Coordinates of C-alpha atoms and ligand atoms in Angstrom, one line a residue:
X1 CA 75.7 -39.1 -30.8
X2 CA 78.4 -37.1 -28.8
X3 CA 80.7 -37.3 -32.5
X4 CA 77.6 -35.9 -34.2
X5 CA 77.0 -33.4 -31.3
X6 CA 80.4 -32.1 -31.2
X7 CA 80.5 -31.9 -34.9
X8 CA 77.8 -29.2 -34.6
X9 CA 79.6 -27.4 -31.9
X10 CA 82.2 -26.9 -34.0
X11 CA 80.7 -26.1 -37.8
X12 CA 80.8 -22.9 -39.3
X13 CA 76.9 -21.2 -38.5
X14 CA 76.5 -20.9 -42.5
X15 CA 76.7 -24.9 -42.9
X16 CA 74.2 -25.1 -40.0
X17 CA 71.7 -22.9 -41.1
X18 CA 71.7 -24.9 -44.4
X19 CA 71.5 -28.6 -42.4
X20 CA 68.8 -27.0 -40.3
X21 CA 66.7 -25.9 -43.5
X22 CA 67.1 -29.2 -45.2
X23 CA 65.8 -31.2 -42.0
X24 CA 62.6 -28.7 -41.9
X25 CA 62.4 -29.0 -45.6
X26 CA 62.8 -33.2 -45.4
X27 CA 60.0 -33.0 -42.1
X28 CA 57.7 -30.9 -44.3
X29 CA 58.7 -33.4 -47.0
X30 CA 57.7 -36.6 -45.0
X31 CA 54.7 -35.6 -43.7
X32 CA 53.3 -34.3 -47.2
X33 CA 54.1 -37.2 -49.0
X34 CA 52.6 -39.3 -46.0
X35 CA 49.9 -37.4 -46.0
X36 CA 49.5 -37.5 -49.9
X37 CA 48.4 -41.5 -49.4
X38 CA 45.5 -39.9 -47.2
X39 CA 44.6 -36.4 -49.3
X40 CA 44.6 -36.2 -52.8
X41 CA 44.3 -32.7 -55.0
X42 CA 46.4 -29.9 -55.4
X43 CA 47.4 -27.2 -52.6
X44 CA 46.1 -23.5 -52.9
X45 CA 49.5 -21.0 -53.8
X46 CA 48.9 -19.2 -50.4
X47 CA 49.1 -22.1 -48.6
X48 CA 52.2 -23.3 -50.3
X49 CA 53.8 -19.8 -49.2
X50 CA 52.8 -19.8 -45.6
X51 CA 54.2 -23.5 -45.7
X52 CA 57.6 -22.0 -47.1
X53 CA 57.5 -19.1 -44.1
X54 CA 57.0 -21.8 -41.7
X55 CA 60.2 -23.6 -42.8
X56 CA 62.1 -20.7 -42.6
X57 CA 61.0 -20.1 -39.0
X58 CA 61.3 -23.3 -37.8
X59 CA 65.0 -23.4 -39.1
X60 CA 65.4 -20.0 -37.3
X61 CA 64.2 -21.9 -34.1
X62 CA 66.3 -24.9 -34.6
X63 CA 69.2 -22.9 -34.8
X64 CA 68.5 -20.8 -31.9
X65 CA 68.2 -23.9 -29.9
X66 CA 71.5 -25.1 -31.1
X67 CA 72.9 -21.9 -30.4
X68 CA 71.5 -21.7 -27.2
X69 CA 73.2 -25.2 -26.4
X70 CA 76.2 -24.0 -27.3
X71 CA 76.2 -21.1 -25.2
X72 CA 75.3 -23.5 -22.4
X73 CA 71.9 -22.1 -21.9
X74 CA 70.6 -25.4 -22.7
X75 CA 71.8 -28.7 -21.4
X76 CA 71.3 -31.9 -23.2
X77 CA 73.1 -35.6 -21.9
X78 CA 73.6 -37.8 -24.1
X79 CA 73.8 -41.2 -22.3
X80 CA 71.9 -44.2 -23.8
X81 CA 70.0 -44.8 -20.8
X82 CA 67.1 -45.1 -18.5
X83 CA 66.4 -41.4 -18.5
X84 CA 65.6 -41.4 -21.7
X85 CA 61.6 -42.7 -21.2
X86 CA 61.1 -40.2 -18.0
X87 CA 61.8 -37.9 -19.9
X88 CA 60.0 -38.1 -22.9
X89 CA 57.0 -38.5 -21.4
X90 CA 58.0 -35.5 -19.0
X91 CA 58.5 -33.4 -22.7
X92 CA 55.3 -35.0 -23.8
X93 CA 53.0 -34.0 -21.1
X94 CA 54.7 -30.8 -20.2
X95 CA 54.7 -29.7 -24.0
X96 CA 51.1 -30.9 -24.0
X97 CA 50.0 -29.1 -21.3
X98 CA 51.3 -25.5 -22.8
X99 CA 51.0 -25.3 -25.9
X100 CA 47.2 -26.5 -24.9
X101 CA 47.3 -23.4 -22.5
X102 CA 48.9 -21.4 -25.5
X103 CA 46.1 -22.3 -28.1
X104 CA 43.5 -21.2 -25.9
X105 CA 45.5 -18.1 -25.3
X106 CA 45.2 -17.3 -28.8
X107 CA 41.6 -18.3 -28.8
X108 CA 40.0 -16.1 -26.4
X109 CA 42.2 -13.0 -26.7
X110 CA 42.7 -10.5 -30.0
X111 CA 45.2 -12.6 -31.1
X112 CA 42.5 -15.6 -32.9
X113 CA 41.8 -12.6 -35.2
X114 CA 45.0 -11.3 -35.6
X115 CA 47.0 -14.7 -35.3
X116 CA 45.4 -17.6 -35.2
X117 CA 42.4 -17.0 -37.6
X118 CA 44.5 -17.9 -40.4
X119 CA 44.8 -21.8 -39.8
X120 CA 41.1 -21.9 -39.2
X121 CA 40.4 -21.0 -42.7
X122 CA 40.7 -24.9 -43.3
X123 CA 37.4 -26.0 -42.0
X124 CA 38.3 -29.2 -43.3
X125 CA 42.4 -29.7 -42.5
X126 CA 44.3 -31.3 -45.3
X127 CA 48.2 -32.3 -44.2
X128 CA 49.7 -28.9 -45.4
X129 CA 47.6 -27.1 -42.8
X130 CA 50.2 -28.3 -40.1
X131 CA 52.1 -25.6 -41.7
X132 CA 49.6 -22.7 -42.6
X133 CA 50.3 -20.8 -39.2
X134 CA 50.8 -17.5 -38.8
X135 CA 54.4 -16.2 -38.2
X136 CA 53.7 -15.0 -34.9
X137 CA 52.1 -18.2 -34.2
X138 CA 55.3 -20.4 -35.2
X139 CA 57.5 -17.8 -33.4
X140 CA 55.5 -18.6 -30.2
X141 CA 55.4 -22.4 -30.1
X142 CA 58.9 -21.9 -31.1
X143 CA 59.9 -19.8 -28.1
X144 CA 57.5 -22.2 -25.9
X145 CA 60.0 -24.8 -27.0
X146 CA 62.9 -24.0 -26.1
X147 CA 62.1 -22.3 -23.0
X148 CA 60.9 -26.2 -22.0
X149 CA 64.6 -26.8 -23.1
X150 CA 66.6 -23.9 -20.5
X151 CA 65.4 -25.3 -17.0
X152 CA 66.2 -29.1 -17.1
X153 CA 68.9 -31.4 -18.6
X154 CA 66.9 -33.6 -21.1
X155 CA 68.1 -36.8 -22.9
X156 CA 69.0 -36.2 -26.7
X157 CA 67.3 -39.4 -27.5
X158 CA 64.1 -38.1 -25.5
X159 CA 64.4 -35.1 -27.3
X160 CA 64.8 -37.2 -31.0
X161 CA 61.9 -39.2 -29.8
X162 CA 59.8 -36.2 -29.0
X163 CA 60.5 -33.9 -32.2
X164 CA 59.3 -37.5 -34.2
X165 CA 56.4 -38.2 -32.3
X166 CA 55.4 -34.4 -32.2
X167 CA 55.5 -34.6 -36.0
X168 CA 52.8 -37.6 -36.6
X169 CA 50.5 -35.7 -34.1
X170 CA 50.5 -32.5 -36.3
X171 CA 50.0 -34.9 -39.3
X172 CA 47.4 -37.1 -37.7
X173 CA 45.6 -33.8 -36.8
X174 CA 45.7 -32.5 -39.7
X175 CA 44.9 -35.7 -42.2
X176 CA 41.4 -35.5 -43.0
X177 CA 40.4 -39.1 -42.3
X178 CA 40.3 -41.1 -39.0
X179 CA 42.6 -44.4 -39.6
X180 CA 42.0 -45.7 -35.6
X181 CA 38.8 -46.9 -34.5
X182 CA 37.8 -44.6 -31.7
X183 CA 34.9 -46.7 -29.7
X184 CA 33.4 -45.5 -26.7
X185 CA 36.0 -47.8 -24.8
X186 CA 38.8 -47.3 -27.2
X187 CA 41.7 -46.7 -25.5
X188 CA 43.3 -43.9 -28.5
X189 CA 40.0 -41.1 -27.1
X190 CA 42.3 -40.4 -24.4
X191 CA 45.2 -38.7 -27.4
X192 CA 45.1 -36.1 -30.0
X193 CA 43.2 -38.3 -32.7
X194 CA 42.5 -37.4 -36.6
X195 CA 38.9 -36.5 -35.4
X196 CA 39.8 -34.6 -32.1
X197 CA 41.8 -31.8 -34.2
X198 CA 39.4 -32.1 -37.2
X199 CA 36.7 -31.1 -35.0
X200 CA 38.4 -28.3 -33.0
X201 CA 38.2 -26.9 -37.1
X202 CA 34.5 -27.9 -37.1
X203 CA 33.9 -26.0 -33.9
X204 CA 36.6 -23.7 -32.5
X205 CA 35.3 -23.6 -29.0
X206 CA 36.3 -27.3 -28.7
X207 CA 39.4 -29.7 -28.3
X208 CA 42.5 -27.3 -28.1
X209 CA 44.8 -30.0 -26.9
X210 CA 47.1 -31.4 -29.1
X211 CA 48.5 -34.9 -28.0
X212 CA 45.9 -35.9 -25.5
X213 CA 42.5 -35.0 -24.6
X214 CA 43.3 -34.7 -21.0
X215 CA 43.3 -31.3 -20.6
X216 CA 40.1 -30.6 -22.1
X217 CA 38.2 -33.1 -20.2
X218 CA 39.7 -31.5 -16.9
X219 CA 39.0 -28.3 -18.4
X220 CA 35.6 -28.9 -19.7
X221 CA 36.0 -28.0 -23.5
X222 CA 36.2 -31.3 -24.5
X223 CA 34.1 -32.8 -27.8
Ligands
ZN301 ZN1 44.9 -27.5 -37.0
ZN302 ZN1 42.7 -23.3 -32.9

């Protein structure tokens, strides 16, 4: 890791621009195909374009992180240790608990109609819709991001494991079928399941959490 790490200290910005594109594009890639097995039919033009803006953002974001590391505004260790479970579950909850307190930011102010509005359209989420978010929107989970990043060294490996895990949640939420069984003592209630997101697009007042449903049981918007 610290040979792949230094590596990117020292590219030209041009190549890492293009590396940071292509891991957006191959992300967006994964979880389409993925959710392809789950979603069948073809995707509306304007949904394939806000998919495209997306990647292009993200890529911005990626690269401000890794410019932001190199500037030493961000910290990363890269030890293969112990910290690296702490801390995933610190960038778990943590991420968890903000971007819920972001999404119903954005819900209750002008910014659903300005923002937001656009990735309700899908009443009924198909994969792509982990993508069909307003610029703003991406620029904001984006900046959420790596301002998690600037105050505390995390492990690389937490991060890895975070960015991957982050990923099947957005696809998960967005897949259009439940594949867990969710019982009234199943232990999955408790996270961001297929049918927690599906039905924050059923009923908007509901469910803004994204990997658990912690927050909205403690804040009473659960559903
Ligand atoms: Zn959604
Ligand atoms: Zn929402």
């Amino acid at each position: 890791m610290d040979r792949i790490l230094n590596y990117l200290s020292i590219l030209p910005a041009g190549y890492l621009w293009l590396i940071f594109f292509v891991e957006n594009v191959l992300i967006t890639a994964g979880v389409l195909i993925i959710g392809s097995m789950f979603h069948k039919g073809p995707y509306t033009k304007s949904a394939w374009r806000m998919c495209a803006i997306t990647n292009v953002i993200n890529t911005v974001v990626t690269y401000a992180g890794c410019w932001l590391w190199q500037h030493h505004i961000i910290h990363i260790t890269t030890n293969n240790s112990w910290k690296i479970i702490p801390d995933f579950w610190l960038l778990f909850f943590e991420m968890d608990l903000l971007m819920f307190l972001f999404h119903i930011a954005i819900h209750k102010t002008f910014l659903y109609k300005a923002v937001h509005q656009l990735h309700h359209e899908a009443i009924d989420p198909t994969p792509i819709d982990l993508f069909v978010l307003h610029p703003v929107e991406t620029i904001g989970f984006g900046c959420l991001w790596l301002l998690v990043l600037i105050p505390y060294t995390f492990n690389i490996y937490a991060i890895a494991l975070y960015l991957v895990v982050n990923v099947i949640f957005g696809l998960i939420g967005h897949l259009g079928v439940e594949p867990l069984p969710l019982g009234e003592r199943s232990f999955f209630k408790y996270f961001g399941t297929s049918t927690f997101h599906h039905n924050h697009h059923q009923d908007i007042h509901h469910n803004f959490g994204f990997y658990t449903s912690i927050w909205d049981r403690i804040f009473g918007t659960y559903k």
